[in-house]
Short mmCIF file of C-alpha atoms in Angstrom, two decimals:
data_model
loop_
_atom_site.label_atom_id
_atom_site.label_comp_id
_atom_site.label_asym_id
_atom_site.label_seq_id
_atom_site.Cartn_x
_atom_site.Cartn_y
_atom_site.Cartn_z
CA MET A 1 -18.11 14.47 -5.29
CA ALA A 2 -18.90 10.92 -3.92
CA ALA A 3 -17.40 7.82 -4.56
CA ARG A 4 -18.21 6.04 -7.90
CA GLU A 5 -18.38 2.35 -8.45
CA LEU A 6 -18.48 -0.29 -11.23
CA ILE A 7 -19.21 -4.19 -10.18
CA ASN A 8 -18.43 -6.40 -13.03
CA GLY A 9 -18.43 -3.42 -15.57
CA GLN A 10 -21.85 -2.30 -14.16
CA ALA A 11 -22.83 0.48 -12.02
CA GLY A 12 -23.94 -0.60 -8.53
CA ALA A 13 -22.95 -0.82 -4.83
CA THR A 14 -23.79 -4.32 -3.82
CA VAL A 15 -22.21 -7.82 -4.11
CA SER A 16 -23.63 -10.97 -3.48
CA SER A 17 -23.79 -12.22 0.51
CA ARG A 18 -21.92 -15.83 -1.19
CA ASP A 19 -19.07 -13.66 -2.23
CA ARG A 20 -15.65 -15.00 -0.91
CA GLY A 21 -14.16 -12.04 -1.07
CA LEU A 22 -16.75 -11.07 1.79
CA LEU A 23 -16.74 -14.31 3.65
CA TYR A 24 -13.34 -15.13 3.58
CA GLY A 25 -11.12 -12.51 2.03
CA ASP A 26 -10.33 -14.66 -0.76
CA GLY A 27 -9.31 -12.13 -3.26
CA LEU A 28 -6.92 -9.03 -3.94
CA PHE A 29 -7.05 -5.50 -4.41
CA GLU A 30 -5.06 -2.50 -5.46
CA THR A 31 -5.34 1.34 -4.51
CA VAL A 32 -4.47 3.48 -7.61
CA ARG A 33 -3.45 7.44 -7.31
CA VAL A 34 -4.65 9.05 -10.57
CA VAL A 35 -4.07 12.50 -11.45
CA GLY A 36 -5.80 14.15 -14.11
CA GLY A 37 -7.23 10.92 -15.42
CA VAL A 38 -3.58 9.65 -15.14
CA ALA A 39 -2.08 6.71 -13.38
CA PRO A 40 1.67 7.05 -13.56
CA LEU A 41 2.44 3.65 -11.61
CA TRP A 42 -0.23 1.46 -13.56
CA PRO A 43 2.12 -0.80 -14.89
CA ARG A 44 3.48 -1.77 -11.69
CA HIS A 45 -0.35 -2.34 -10.27
CA MET A 46 -1.09 -4.47 -12.86
CA ALA A 47 2.16 -6.31 -12.45
CA ARG A 48 1.35 -7.02 -9.20
CA LEU A 49 -2.05 -7.78 -9.45
CA ALA A 50 -1.35 -10.25 -12.17
CA GLU A 51 1.13 -11.79 -10.01
CA GLY A 52 -1.33 -12.09 -7.20
CA CYS A 53 -3.88 -13.58 -9.17
CA ALA A 54 -1.34 -16.54 -10.25
CA ARG A 55 -0.20 -17.18 -6.65
CA LEU A 56 -4.04 -17.25 -5.40
CA GLY A 57 -5.09 -19.36 -8.66
CA LEU A 58 -7.66 -16.67 -9.79
CA PRO A 59 -8.04 -15.69 -13.21
CA ALA A 60 -6.61 -12.24 -13.89
CA PRO A 61 -8.88 -9.64 -15.25
CA GLU A 62 -7.66 -7.64 -18.82
CA ALA A 63 -5.48 -4.76 -17.97
CA GLY A 64 -7.22 -2.83 -20.67
CA LEU A 65 -10.67 -3.42 -19.14
CA LEU A 66 -9.75 -2.33 -15.94
CA ALA A 67 -8.00 0.75 -17.57
CA ALA A 68 -11.10 1.72 -19.07
CA GLU A 69 -13.17 1.09 -16.12
CA LEU A 70 -10.88 3.36 -14.25
CA GLN A 71 -11.32 6.02 -16.34
CA VAL A 72 -15.05 5.72 -16.28
CA VAL A 73 -15.36 6.15 -12.33
CA ALA A 74 -12.72 8.57 -12.18
CA SER A 75 -14.02 10.98 -14.78
CA GLY A 76 -14.44 14.42 -13.82
CA MET A 77 -11.95 13.93 -10.54
CA ASP A 78 -9.02 16.15 -10.90
CA ALA A 79 -7.17 13.68 -8.49
CA ALA A 80 -8.52 10.24 -7.01
CA ALA A 81 -7.98 6.99 -5.55
CA VAL A 82 -9.25 4.07 -7.25
CA ARG A 83 -9.59 0.89 -5.45
CA ILE A 84 -9.70 -2.20 -7.71
CA THR A 85 -10.85 -5.40 -6.04
CA VAL A 86 -10.85 -8.68 -7.50
CA THR A 87 -12.51 -11.62 -5.62
CA ARG A 88 -12.89 -15.22 -6.54
CA GLY A 89 -16.64 -14.69 -6.75
CA GLU A 90 -19.40 -16.65 -5.45
CA GLY A 91 -18.96 -20.05 -4.19
CA ALA A 92 -20.54 -23.25 -2.49
CA ARG A 93 -20.50 -22.93 1.64
CA GLY A 94 -16.87 -23.89 2.86
CA TYR A 95 -13.48 -23.04 2.35
CA ALA A 96 -13.03 -25.06 -1.04
CA PRO A 97 -12.84 -23.02 -3.78
CA PRO A 98 -15.04 -23.57 -6.84
CA ALA A 99 -13.51 -25.80 -9.53
CA VAL A 100 -14.02 -22.86 -12.07
CA ALA A 101 -14.17 -19.39 -10.49
CA GLN A 102 -16.22 -16.70 -11.72
CA PRO A 103 -14.32 -13.63 -10.34
CA THR A 104 -15.79 -10.38 -8.87
CA ARG A 105 -14.47 -7.19 -10.35
CA ILE A 106 -14.86 -3.99 -8.36
CA VAL A 107 -13.76 -0.71 -9.26
CA THR A 108 -14.18 2.42 -7.36
CA ALA A 109 -13.00 5.96 -7.22
CA PHE A 110 -12.84 8.05 -4.27
CA PRO A 111 -11.98 12.06 -4.69
CA MET A 112 -8.73 12.49 -3.04
CA PRO A 113 -8.99 14.78 -0.06
CA PRO A 114 -6.30 17.50 0.11
CA LEU A 115 -3.18 15.93 1.46
CA ASP A 116 -0.86 17.73 3.89
CA TRP A 117 1.69 19.72 2.16
CA ARG A 118 3.44 20.42 5.96
CA ALA A 119 3.84 16.51 6.20
CA ALA A 120 5.49 16.13 2.67
CA SER A 121 7.99 18.83 3.47
CA GLN A 122 8.83 18.28 7.46
CA GLY A 123 7.82 14.72 7.91
CA ILE A 124 5.54 13.22 9.99
CA ARG A 125 5.34 11.25 13.51
CA VAL A 126 5.22 7.44 13.84
CA ARG A 127 4.75 5.22 16.57
CA VAL A 128 5.42 1.58 17.06
CA CYS A 129 2.44 -0.83 17.28
CA GLU A 130 2.06 -3.23 19.92
CA LEU A 131 0.62 -5.77 17.42
CA ARG A 132 3.05 -8.31 15.92
CA LEU A 133 2.52 -9.25 12.10
CA ALA A 134 2.13 -13.11 11.67
CA GLU A 135 4.41 -15.17 9.24
CA GLN A 136 2.94 -16.57 6.27
CA PRO A 137 5.21 -16.94 3.25
CA ARG A 138 2.55 -18.25 0.97
CA LEU A 139 0.88 -14.84 1.42
CA ALA A 140 3.82 -12.29 2.02
CA GLY A 141 4.04 -9.59 -0.54
CA LEU A 142 0.50 -9.60 -1.71
CA LYS A 143 -2.36 -7.21 -1.26
CA HIS A 144 -4.76 -9.57 -0.48
CA LEU A 145 -8.05 -8.98 0.97
CA ASN A 146 -7.46 -9.84 4.87
CA ARG A 147 -6.34 -6.79 6.50
CA LEU A 148 -7.35 -7.67 9.90
CA GLU A 149 -3.93 -7.25 11.24
CA GLN A 150 -3.71 -3.74 9.89
CA VAL A 151 -7.13 -2.77 11.31
CA LEU A 152 -5.88 -3.74 15.09
CA ALA A 153 -2.81 -1.99 14.77
CA ARG A 154 -4.59 1.06 13.62
CA ALA A 155 -6.94 0.98 16.62
CA GLU A 156 -3.82 1.10 19.05
CA TRP A 157 -4.14 4.86 18.87
CA SER A 158 -6.26 8.22 18.34
CA ASP A 159 -4.05 10.98 18.46
CA PRO A 160 -4.27 12.78 15.57
CA ALA A 161 -0.65 13.88 15.73
CA ILE A 162 0.65 10.32 14.98
CA ALA A 163 -0.16 9.60 11.32
CA GLU A 164 1.41 6.09 11.22
CA GLY A 165 2.40 3.31 12.97
CA LEU A 166 5.34 0.72 12.27
CA LEU A 167 4.54 -2.85 12.02
CA LEU A 168 7.40 -5.51 13.31
CA ASP A 169 7.18 -9.23 13.27
CA ALA A 170 7.22 -11.64 16.02
CA ALA A 171 10.93 -11.59 16.12
CA GLY A 172 11.34 -7.80 16.31
CA ARG A 173 12.15 -7.07 12.78
CA VAL A 174 10.72 -3.98 11.28
CA ILE A 175 8.14 -4.70 8.19
CA CYS A 176 5.96 -1.89 7.11
CA ALA A 177 3.67 0.69 8.44
CA THR A 178 -0.19 -0.09 8.61
CA MET A 179 -0.70 1.81 5.01
CA ALA A 180 2.87 2.26 3.63
CA ASN A 181 6.28 0.39 3.03
CA VAL A 182 9.24 2.10 5.28
CA PHE A 183 12.77 2.81 4.49
CA ALA A 184 15.76 3.72 6.75
CA VAL A 185 18.75 5.59 5.21
CA ILE A 186 21.90 3.84 6.42
CA ASP A 187 25.36 5.19 5.89
CA GLY A 188 23.36 7.01 2.54
CA VAL A 189 22.10 4.04 1.49
CA PRO A 190 17.98 3.05 1.48
CA VAL A 191 17.32 0.12 3.03
CA THR A 192 13.65 -1.43 3.29
CA PRO A 193 12.90 -4.82 4.84
CA ALA A 194 12.60 -8.12 3.00
CA LEU A 195 8.88 -9.10 2.90
CA ASP A 196 9.32 -12.99 2.40
CA ARG A 197 7.55 -13.66 5.34
CA CYS A 198 5.12 -11.12 6.00
CA GLY A 199 3.80 -7.79 4.60
CA VAL A 200 2.72 -6.03 1.29
CA ALA A 201 5.05 -5.30 -1.42
CA GLY A 202 3.82 -1.89 -2.55
CA VAL A 203 4.20 -0.25 -5.99
CA ALA A 204 5.62 2.89 -4.63
CA ARG A 205 8.27 1.02 -2.80
CA ALA A 206 9.20 -1.05 -6.03
CA GLU A 207 9.39 2.30 -8.07
CA VAL A 208 12.16 3.63 -5.02
CA LEU A 209 14.18 0.29 -5.45
CA ALA A 210 14.04 1.05 -9.64
CA ALA A 211 15.40 4.42 -9.08
CA GLN A 212 17.89 4.06 -6.30
CA ALA A 213 20.47 1.77 -7.72
CA ARG A 214 22.23 1.31 -4.43
CA ALA A 215 18.93 0.48 -2.50
CA GLN A 216 19.08 -2.95 -0.38
CA VAL A 217 16.44 -5.13 0.66
CA ARG A 218 17.17 -6.79 4.04
CA ASP A 219 16.19 -7.75 7.57
CA LEU A 220 16.03 -4.60 9.27
CA ARG A 221 15.65 -4.44 13.29
CA LEU A 222 14.37 -1.80 14.76
CA ASP A 223 17.31 -0.41 16.19
CA ALA A 224 18.94 -0.27 13.13
CA LEU A 225 15.99 2.07 11.69
CA LEU A 226 16.42 4.26 14.91
CA ASP A 227 19.99 4.72 14.32
CA ALA A 228 19.43 5.56 10.65
CA GLY A 229 20.13 9.24 9.02
CA GLU A 230 16.52 9.50 7.39
CA VAL A 231 13.62 7.46 7.52
CA PHE A 232 10.30 7.91 5.00
CA LEU A 233 7.41 5.73 4.27
CA THR A 234 6.35 5.10 0.57
CA SER A 235 2.61 4.95 -0.52
CA SER A 236 1.31 4.74 -4.12
CA VAL A 237 -1.32 7.20 -3.03
CA ARG A 238 0.49 9.30 -0.24
CA GLY A 239 4.00 9.22 -2.35
CA ILE A 240 7.39 9.72 -0.30
CA LEU A 241 6.57 10.82 3.18
CA PRO A 242 9.59 11.86 5.52
CA VAL A 243 9.50 10.60 8.88
CA GLN A 244 10.09 13.39 11.33
CA ALA A 245 10.01 10.84 14.79
CA VAL A 246 9.52 7.52 15.88
CA GLY A 247 8.25 7.70 19.24
CA ASP A 248 11.04 10.11 20.88
CA LYS A 249 13.69 9.67 18.36
CA VAL A 250 13.43 12.82 15.77
CA PHE A 251 14.75 12.42 12.32
CA ALA A 252 15.00 15.12 9.60
CA PRO A 253 14.01 14.94 5.86
CA GLY A 254 17.68 14.29 4.01
CA PRO A 255 19.07 14.47 0.76
CA VAL A 256 17.70 10.76 0.02
CA THR A 257 14.44 11.78 0.90
CA ARG A 258 14.29 15.01 -0.96
CA ALA A 259 15.62 13.44 -4.18
CA LEU A 260 12.88 10.79 -4.31
CA GLN A 261 10.22 13.31 -3.66
CA ARG A 262 11.50 14.85 -6.92
CA HIS A 263 11.53 11.65 -8.69
CA TRP A 264 7.84 11.69 -7.49
CA ARG A 265 7.04 14.68 -8.98
CA ASP A 266 9.00 13.89 -11.97
CA LEU A 267 6.53 10.55 -12.37
CA GLY A 268 3.78 12.97 -12.90
CA PHE A 269 2.70 13.30 -8.90
CA PRO A 270 2.28 17.26 -8.10
CA LEU A 271 5.32 17.91 -5.48
CA GLU A 272 3.12 19.08 -2.73
CA GLN A 273 1.26 15.75 -2.91
CA ALA A 274 4.52 13.48 -2.39
#
């Protein structure tokens, strides 16, 4: 089944060449996991989108309108990944934003490919990327449209045995993976990097923080992550993924990771897709 798309509520697959999302990355997006027509993390997605729009000075689309459009594009799909993109819309040439924005709203559904049950059970292999994330506190945490750092980082390897890459900042602090947030379980406590300088604050990360009362958000060095008892990644689409190895350092899925996978199942995601 091919992808389905609505642009400002109408079926289509093109946007204006003057759209500021295309020209400048001036906008935000959410990737929503839908199972049987239900998006279990929908409130978290809408809260993050609203916060991002406020920080960028964009009119936020109505959550009810987006929910209706999600149902249209995901109709007939047992499992879908729905991308919601909001740009500032068209504008005059130059960086100055229009005085009154007319946002472009794009809602696209992609059929979910079969997920790797073995990865959810045994974990995935991860490498440390050479690229270092730049600090920009004004944009930290947002899922904005400029993903060039992630594109360049993902281009660093082609080995299919490596599923993800860890990204550090210029100071050597662990920030995230290319498409996920990261947790290290240290002395039984889940620790995830602070994202006040760079990185994306994922909705699955937020769910874990809410579910784990002892969880900590703080700076995390690579050596501390490598000494952890467990390491796992979180993604709204891929769920809770145990990390089997970072480079040559081997880990085993532990009790914290397994408990969170069960929590993920209880939210409404099939366990094999956690």
